[in-house]
Coordinates of C-alpha atoms and ligand atoms in Angstrom, one line a residue:
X1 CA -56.3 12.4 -53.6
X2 CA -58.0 9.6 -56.0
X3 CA -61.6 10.0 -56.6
X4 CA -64.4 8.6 -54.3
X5 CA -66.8 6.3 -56.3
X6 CA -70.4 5.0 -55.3
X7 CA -70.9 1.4 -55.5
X8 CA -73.2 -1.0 -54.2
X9 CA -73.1 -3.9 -51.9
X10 CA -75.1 -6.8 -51.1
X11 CA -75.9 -6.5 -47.3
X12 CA -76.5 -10.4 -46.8
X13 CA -73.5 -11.8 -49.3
X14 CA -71.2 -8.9 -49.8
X15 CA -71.3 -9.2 -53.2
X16 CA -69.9 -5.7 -55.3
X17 CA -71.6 -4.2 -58.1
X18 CA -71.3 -0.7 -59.6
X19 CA -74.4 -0.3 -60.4
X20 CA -77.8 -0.8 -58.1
X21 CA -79.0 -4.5 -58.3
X22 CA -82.5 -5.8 -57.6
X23 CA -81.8 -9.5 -56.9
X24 CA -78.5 -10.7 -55.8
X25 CA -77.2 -13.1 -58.5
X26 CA -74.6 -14.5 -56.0
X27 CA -77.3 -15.4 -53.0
X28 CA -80.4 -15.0 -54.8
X29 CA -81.9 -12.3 -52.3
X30 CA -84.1 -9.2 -53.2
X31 CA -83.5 -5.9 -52.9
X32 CA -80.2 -6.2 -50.3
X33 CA -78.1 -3.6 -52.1
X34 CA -76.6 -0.8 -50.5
X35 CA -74.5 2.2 -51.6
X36 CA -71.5 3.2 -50.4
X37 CA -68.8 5.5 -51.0
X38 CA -65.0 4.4 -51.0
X39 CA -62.0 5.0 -52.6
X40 CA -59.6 2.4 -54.3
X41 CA -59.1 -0.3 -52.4
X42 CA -56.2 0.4 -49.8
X43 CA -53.0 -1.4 -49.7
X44 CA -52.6 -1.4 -45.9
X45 CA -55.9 -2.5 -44.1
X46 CA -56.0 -2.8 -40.1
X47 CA -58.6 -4.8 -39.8
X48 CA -61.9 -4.2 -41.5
X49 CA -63.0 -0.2 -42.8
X50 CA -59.4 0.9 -40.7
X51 CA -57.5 2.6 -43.1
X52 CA -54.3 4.6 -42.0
X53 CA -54.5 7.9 -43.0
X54 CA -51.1 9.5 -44.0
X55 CA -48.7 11.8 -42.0
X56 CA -46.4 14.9 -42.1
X57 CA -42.8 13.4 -43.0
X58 CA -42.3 15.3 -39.3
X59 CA -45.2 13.5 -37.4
X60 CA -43.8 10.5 -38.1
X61 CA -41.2 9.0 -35.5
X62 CA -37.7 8.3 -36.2
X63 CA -36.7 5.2 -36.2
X64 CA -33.9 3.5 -34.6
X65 CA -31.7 1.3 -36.1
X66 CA -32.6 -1.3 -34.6
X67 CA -30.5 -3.9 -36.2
X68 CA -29.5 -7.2 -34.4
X69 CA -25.9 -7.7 -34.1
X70 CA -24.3 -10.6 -36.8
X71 CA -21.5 -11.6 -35.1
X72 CA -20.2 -12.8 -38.3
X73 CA -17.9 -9.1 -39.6
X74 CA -17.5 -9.6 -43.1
X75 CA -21.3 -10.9 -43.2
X76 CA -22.7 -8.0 -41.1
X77 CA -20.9 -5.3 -42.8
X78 CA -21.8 -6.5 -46.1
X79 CA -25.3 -5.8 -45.1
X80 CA -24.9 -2.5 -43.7
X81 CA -23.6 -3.6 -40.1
X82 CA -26.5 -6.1 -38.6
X83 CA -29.7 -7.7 -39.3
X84 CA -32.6 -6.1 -40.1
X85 CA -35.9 -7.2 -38.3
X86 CA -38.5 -7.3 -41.2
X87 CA -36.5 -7.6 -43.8
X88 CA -36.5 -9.9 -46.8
X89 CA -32.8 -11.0 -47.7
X90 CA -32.2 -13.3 -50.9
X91 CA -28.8 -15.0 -50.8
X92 CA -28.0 -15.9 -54.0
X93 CA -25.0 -17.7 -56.0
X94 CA -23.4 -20.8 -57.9
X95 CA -24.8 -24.4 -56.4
X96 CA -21.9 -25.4 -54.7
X97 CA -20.5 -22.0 -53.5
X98 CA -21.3 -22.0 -49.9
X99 CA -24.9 -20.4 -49.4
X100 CA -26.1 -23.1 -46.9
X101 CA -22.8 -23.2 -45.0
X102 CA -23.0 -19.7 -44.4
X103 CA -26.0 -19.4 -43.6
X104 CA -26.3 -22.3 -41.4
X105 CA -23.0 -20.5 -39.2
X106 CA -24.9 -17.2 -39.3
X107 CA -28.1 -19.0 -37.8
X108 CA -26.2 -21.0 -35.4
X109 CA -24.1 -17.7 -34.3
X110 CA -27.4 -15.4 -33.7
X111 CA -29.7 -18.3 -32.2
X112 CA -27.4 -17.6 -29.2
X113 CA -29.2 -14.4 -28.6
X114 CA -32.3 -14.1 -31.2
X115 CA -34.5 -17.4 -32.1
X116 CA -33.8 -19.0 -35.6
X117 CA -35.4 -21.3 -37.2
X118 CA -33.9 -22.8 -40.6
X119 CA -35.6 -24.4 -42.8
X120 CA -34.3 -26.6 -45.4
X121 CA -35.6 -28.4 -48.7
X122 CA -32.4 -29.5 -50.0
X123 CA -31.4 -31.5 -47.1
X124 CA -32.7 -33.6 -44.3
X125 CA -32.5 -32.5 -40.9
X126 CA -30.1 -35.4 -39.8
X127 CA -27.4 -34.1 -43.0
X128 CA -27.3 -30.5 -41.3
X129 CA -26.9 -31.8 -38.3
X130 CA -24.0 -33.5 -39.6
X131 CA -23.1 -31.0 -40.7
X132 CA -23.5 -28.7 -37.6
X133 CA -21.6 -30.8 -35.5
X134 CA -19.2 -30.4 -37.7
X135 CA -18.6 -26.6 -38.2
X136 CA -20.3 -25.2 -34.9
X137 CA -17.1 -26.9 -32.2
X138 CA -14.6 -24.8 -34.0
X139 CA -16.6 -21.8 -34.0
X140 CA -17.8 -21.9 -30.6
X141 CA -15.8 -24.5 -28.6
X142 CA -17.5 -27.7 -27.1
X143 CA -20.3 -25.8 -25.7
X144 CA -23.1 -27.7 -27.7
X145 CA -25.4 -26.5 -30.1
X146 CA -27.5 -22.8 -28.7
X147 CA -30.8 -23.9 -27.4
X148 CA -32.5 -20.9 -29.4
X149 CA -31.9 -22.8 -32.8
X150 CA -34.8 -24.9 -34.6
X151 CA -34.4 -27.2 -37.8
X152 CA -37.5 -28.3 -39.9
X153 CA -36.7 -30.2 -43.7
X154 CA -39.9 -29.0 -45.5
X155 CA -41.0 -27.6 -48.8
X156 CA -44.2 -27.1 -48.5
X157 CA -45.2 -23.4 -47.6
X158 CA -48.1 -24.2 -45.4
X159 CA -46.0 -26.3 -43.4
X160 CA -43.5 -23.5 -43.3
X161 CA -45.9 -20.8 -42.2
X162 CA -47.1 -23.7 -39.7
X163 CA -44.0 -23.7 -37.9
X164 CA -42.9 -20.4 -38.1
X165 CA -46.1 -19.4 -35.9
X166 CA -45.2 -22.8 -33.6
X167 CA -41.9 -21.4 -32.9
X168 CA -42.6 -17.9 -33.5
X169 CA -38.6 -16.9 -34.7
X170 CA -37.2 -13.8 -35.4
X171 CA -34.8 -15.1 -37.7
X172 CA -36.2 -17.9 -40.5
X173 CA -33.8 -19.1 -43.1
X174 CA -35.1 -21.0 -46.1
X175 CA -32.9 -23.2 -48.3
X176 CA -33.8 -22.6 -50.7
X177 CA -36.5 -20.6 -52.5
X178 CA -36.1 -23.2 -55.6
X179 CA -37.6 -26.1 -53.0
X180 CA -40.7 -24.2 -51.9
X181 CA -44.0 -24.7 -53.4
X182 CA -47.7 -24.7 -52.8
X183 CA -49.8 -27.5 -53.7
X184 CA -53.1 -25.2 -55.4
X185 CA -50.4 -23.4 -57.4
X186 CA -49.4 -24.2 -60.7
X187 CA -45.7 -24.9 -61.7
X188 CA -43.2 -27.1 -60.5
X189 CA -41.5 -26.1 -57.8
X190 CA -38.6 -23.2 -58.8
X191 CA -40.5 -22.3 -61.8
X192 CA -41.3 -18.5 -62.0
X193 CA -45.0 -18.9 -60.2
X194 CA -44.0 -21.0 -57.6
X195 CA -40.8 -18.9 -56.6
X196 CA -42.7 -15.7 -57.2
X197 CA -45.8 -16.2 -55.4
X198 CA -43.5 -18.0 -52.6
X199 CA -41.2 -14.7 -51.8
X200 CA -44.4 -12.8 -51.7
X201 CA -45.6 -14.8 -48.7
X202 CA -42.2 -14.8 -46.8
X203 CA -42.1 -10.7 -48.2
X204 CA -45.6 -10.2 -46.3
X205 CA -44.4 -12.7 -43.5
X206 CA -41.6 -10.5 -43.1
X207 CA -43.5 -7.4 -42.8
X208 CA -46.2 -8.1 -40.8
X209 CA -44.3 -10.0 -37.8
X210 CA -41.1 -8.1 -38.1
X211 CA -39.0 -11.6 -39.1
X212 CA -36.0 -11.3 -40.5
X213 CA -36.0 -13.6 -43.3
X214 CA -33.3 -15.0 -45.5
X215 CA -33.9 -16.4 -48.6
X216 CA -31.1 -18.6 -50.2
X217 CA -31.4 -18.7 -54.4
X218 CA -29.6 -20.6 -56.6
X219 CA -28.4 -19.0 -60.0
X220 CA -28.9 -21.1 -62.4
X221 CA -26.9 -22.2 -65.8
X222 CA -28.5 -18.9 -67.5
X223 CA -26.8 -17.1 -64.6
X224 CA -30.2 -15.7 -63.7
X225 CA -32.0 -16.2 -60.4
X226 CA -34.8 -19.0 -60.4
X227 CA -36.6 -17.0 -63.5
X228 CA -34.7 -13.5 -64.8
X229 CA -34.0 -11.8 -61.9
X230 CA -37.4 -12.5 -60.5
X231 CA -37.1 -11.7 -56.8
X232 CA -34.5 -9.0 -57.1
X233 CA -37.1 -6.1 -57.4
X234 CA -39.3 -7.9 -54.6
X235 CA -36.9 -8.4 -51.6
X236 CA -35.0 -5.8 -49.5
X237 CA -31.5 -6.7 -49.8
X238 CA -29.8 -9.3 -52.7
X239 CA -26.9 -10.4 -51.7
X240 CA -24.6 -13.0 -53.6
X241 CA -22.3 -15.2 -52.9
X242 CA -19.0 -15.6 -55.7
X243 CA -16.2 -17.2 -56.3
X244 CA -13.9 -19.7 -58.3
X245 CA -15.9 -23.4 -57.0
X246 CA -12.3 -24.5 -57.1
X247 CA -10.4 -22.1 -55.4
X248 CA -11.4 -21.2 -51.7
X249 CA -11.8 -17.7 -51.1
X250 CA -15.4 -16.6 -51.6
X251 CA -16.7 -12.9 -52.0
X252 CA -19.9 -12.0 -50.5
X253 CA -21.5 -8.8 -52.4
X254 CA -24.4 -6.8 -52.0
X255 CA -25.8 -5.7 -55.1
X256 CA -29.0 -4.1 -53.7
X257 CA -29.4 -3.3 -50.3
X258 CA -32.9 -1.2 -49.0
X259 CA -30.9 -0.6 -45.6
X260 CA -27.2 -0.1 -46.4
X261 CA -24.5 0.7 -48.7
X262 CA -24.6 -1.9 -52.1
X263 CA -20.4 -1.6 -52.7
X264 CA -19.1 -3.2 -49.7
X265 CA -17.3 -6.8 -50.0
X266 CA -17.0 -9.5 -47.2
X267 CA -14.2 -12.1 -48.1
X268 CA -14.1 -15.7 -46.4
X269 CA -12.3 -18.8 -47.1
X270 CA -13.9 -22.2 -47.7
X271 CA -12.1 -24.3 -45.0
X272 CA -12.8 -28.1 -43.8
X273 CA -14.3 -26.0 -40.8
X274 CA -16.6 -24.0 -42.9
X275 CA -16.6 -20.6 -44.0
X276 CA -13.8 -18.7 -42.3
X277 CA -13.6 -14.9 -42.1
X278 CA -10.9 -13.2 -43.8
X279 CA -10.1 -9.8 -42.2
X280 CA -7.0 -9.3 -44.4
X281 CA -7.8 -10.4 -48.1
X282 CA -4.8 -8.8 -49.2
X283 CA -2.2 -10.5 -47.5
X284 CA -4.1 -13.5 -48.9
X285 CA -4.4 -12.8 -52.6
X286 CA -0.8 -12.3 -52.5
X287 CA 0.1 -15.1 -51.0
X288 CA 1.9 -17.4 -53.6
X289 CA 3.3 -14.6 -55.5
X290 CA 6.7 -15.4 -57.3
X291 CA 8.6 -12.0 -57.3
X292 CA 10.9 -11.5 -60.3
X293 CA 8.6 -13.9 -62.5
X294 CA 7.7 -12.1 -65.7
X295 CA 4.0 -11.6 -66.7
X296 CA 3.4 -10.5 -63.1
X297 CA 1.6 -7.3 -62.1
X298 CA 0.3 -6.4 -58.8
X299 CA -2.6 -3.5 -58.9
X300 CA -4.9 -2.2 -56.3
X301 CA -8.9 -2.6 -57.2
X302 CA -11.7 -1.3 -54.9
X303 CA -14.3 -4.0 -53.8
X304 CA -16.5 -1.1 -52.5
X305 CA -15.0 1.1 -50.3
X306 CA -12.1 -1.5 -49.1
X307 CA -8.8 -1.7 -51.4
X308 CA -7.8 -5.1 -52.2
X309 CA -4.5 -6.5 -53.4
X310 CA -4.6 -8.4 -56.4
X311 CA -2.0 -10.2 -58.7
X312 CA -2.9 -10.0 -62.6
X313 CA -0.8 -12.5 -64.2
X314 CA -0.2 -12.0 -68.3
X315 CA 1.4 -15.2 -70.6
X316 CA 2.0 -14.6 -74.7
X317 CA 3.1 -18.1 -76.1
X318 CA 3.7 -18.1 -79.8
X319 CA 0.4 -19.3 -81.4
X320 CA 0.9 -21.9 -83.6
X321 CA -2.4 -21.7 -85.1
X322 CA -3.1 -19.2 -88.0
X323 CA -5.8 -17.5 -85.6
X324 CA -4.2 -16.2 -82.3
X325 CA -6.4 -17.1 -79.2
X326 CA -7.4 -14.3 -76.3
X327 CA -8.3 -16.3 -72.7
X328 CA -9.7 -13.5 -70.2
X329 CA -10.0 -15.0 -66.7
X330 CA -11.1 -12.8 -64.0
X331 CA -10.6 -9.8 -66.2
X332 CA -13.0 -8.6 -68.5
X333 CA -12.9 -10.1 -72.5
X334 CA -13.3 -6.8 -73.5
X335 CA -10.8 -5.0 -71.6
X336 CA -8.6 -7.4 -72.5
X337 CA -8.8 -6.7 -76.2
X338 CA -8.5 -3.2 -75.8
X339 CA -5.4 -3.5 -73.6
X340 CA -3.9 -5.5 -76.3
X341 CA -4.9 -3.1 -79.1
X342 CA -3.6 -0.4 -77.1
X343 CA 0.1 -2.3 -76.6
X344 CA 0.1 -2.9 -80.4
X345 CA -0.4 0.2 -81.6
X346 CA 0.8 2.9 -78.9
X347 CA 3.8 0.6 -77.3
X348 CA 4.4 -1.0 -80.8
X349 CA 4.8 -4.5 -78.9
X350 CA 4.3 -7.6 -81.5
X351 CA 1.2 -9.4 -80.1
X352 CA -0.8 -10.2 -83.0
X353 CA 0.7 -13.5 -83.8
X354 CA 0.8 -14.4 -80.2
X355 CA -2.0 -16.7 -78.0
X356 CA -2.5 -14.9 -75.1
X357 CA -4.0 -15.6 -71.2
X358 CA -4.7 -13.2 -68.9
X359 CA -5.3 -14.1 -65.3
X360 CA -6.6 -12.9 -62.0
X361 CA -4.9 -14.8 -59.0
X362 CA -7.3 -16.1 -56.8
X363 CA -10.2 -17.0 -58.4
X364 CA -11.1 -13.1 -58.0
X365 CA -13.0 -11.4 -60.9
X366 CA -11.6 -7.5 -61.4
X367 CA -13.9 -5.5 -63.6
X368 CA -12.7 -1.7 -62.8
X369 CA -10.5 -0.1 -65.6
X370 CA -8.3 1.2 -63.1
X371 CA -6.7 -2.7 -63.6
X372 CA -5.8 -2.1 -66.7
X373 CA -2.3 -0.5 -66.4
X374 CA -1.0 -3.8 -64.0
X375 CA -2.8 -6.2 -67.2
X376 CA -1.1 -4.2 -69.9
X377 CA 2.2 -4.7 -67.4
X378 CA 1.8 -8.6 -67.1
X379 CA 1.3 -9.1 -71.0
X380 CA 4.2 -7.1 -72.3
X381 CA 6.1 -8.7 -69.4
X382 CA 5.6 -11.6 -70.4
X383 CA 5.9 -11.1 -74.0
X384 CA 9.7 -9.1 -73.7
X385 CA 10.2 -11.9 -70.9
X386 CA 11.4 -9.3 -68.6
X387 CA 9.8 -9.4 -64.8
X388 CA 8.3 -6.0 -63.2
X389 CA 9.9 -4.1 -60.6
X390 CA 8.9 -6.6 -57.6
X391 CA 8.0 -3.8 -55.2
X392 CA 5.8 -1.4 -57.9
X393 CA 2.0 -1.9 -57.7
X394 CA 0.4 -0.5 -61.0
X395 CA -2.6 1.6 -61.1
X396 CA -4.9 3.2 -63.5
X397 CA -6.7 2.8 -66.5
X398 CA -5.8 2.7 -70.1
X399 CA -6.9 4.9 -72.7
X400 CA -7.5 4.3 -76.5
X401 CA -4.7 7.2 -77.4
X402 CA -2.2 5.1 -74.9
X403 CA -3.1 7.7 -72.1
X404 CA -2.8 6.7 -68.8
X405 CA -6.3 8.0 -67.4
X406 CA -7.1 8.9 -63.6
X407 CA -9.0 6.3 -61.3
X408 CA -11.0 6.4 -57.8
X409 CA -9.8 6.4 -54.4
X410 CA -6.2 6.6 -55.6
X411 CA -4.8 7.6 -52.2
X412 CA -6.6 4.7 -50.4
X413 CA -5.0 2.0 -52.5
X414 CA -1.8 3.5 -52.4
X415 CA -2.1 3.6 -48.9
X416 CA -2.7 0.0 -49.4
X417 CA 0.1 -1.1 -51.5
X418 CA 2.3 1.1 -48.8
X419 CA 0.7 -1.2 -46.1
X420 CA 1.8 -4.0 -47.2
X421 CA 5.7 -2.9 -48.3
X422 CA 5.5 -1.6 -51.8
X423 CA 7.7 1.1 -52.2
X424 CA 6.8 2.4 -55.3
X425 CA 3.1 3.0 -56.9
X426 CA 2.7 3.7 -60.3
X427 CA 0.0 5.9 -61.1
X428 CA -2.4 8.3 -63.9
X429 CA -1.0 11.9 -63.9
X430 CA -2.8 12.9 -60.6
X431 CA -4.8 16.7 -62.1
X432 CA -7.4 17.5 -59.0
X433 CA -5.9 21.1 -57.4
X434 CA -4.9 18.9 -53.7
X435 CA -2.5 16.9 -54.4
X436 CA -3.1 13.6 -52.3
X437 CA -1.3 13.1 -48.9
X438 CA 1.0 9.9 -50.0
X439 CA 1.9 7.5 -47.6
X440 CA 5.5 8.3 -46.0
X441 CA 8.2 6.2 -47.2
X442 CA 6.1 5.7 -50.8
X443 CA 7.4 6.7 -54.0
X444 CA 4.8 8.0 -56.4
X445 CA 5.5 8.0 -60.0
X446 CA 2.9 10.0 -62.1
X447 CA 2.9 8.4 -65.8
X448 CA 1.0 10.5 -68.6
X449 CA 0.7 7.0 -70.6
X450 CA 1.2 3.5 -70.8
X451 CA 4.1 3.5 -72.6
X452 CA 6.0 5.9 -69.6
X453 CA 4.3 3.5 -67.2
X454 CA 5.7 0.3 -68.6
X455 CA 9.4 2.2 -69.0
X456 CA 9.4 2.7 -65.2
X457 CA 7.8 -0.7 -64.2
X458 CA 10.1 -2.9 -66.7
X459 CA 13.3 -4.2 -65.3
Ligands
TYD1 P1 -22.8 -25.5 -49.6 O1 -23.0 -24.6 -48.5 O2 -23.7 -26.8 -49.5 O3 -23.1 -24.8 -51.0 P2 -24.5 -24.2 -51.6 O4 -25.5 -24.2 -50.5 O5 -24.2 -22.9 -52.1 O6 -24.9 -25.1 -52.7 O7 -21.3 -25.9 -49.8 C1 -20.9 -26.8 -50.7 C2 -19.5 -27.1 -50.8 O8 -18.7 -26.6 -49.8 C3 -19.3 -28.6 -50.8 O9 -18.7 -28.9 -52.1 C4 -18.4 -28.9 -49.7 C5 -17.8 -27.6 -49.3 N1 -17.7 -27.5 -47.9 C6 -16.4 -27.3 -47.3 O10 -15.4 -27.3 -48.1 N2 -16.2 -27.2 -46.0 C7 -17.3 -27.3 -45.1 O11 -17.1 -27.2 -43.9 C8 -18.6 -27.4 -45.7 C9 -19.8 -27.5 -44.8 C10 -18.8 -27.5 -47.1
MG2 MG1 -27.1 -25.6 -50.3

């Protein structure tokens, strides 16, 4: 336990001192000081000299969880299957991407059974409303707009605080963090003492009447959220909110998450009608996919715990500058240059005098090295002009030696590619004791390096 100390109080101002005081300098009286004994100053005070004492990890009752149902699945599951009550949530993500239109569907969708109240200081009430009318018929037929549902345009926190205790939700959305400010504080609005000081509220708002509250944050140019990563470490769950503006699928990660799992992915699609739920991205990503077109690789990456077809595309063009140019899109810059290192020297392929682009289909971005094999595939595809086997997906990751090196979750994306007709998966030398369960019907080629890989995926 911390030590007790002795210090003295003024019994007619309340003034503090440590030592004993014969007139108050704050009120001017004589001889008012007491002593008293206390430790440091608690962090959790019900109501005045009511401290909580602390309790046996047994005494203290198990909670339920007592999440409220999203009815939105790719947006509840992302957050570890509902909303929280008393949690902070910070939405965050490109201007443009989508954060209020989710946000403004997940509000409408709970206010049918929960009270929401969204708040908004980048718009005026009559533009969401437009925008409402909008989005809410094709979710929810003609029905009209749920009762349980409050707007406010506002950026002052005062006002904010006003009319969350007039309309006493359970669910407050404020768009966005940026927008809020108090008057006494210094800053402008969005700088680091406004937005900081801001979340703290909502954070203690949160706590104290058990409101869910969702915070949207834009990321700005730096790619850093209002001030580096300022509210991360402060809220409960950070969610964001990716994709290619110009392409219409949108990925919805958690990358911290106090009351679920951080790896699991939701995908939508940006429609005229809003954000629409994608149950099968898959099937999607794969879409427009010309078979038999060299400098095309299909591989299986994880987002999480859910496999995810993707097409990596690869095309070498004879560069007719003296230095050769490397474009990574949706693939990492770096992994990019290894890949092509590797194919130089292990494959002996002739890329140095050759531009080369790399691309994820989609608008996705694929980080895991267990792309690598299908990104080698695409660039030496491309560069022999000969297409890959149409119904191969490639898996695994590249070594510096031209090994072919073991990935995650093999068997799940296999099962994947299987799912969606691939007959044959190309895969690391598989070394664990059990030998995975393949899918029936799936022929499973274990390379020991790139270069066997790329002789069995070539047609
Ligand atoms: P928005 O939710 O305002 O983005 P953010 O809050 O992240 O800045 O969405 C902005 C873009 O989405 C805008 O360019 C228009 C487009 N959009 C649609 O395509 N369909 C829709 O139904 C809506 C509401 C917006
Ligand atoms: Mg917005």
């Amino acid at each position: 336990m911390p030590k007790e100390r002795t210090i003295y109080v003024c019994q007619v101002c309340g003034r503090r001192a440590a030592k004993p005081v014969g007139r108050c300098p704050q009120c001017g009286e004589w001889n008012t000081y007491e002593a008293r004994v206390e430790g440091p100053e608690p962090r959790t005070r019900r109501g005045p000299g009511v401290y909580r004492l602390p309790r046996r990890l047994h005494e203290i009752p198990a909670a339920e969880d007592a999440r409220w149902p999203l009815p939105m699945k790719e947006f509840a599951r992302v957050l570890g299957g509902g909303v929280m009550p008393a949690s902070l949530v910070l939405l965050g993500g490109d201007p443009g991407i989508g954060k209020s239109t989710l946000l403004l569907q997940a509000g409408l969708l709970m206010a049918r059974e929960r009270r929401v109240l969204y708040v908004s200081g980048e718009e005026s009430e009559a533009q969401i409303r437009l925008r409402a009318q909008r989005l809410w018929p094709a979710m929810e037929g003609e029905d009209g707009f749920p009762d349980e549902f409050y707007l406010l345009s506002e950026t002052n926190l005062e006002a904010i605080l006003y009319a969350v205790d007039q309309v006493q939700p359970h669910i407050l959305i404020v768009d966005s963090i940026q927008t809020v400010y108090q008057p006494e504080l210094e800053g402008v609005p969005g700088g680091v003492t406004q937005v900081r000081e801001s979340s703290l509220r909502f954070q203690m708002l949160a706590k104290e009447r058990g409101i869910a509250v969702f915070l949207i944050g834009h990321v700005t140019k730096e790619g850093v959220l209002a001030g580096p990563k300022l509210l991360e470490h402060l809220v409960d769950t950070v969610l964001y909110l990716e994709g290619d503006r110009y392409q219409a699928y949108r990925l919805l990660r958690a990358v911290k998450n106090r009351f679920g799992p951080t790896a699991e992915v939701g995908v939508f699609e940006m429609t005229d009608r809003g954000m629409v739920e994608v149950p099968n991205p898959s099937e999607v990503f794969l879409a427009g996919r010309v078979v038999d077109a060299p400098g095309s690789a299909i591989t299986v990456t994880m987002e999480g715990t859910r496999p995810l077809l993707v097409e990596i595309q690869g095309l070498t063009s004879p560069s007719p500058f003296g230095q050769p140019r490397r474009t990574a899109i949706g693939v990492d810059a770096y992994r990019l240059l290894l890949v092509l290192a590797v194919l130089t020297r292990r494959v002996g392929l002739r890329l140095g005098d050759q531009d080369v682009f790399a691309n994820v289909v989609g608008g996705l971005r694929v980080q895991e090295p267990a792309a690598d094999l299908a990104l080698a595939a695409a660039l030496a595809s491309s560069v022999q002009d000969r297409p890959l086997r149409a119904d191969a997906v490639l898996i695994g990751e590249v070594g510096l030696s031209g090994e072919l090196r073991e990935v995650s979750h093999l068997e799940a994306r296999v099962q994947e590619a299987a799912q969606f007709g691939f007959q044959v998966a190309i895969v690391p030398r598989v070394l664990a004791k059990r030998k995975p369960r393949w899918p029936e019907g799936m022929v499973v080629r274990e390379a020991r390096t790139l270069r066997q890989a790329l002789q069995w995926a070539l047609t």
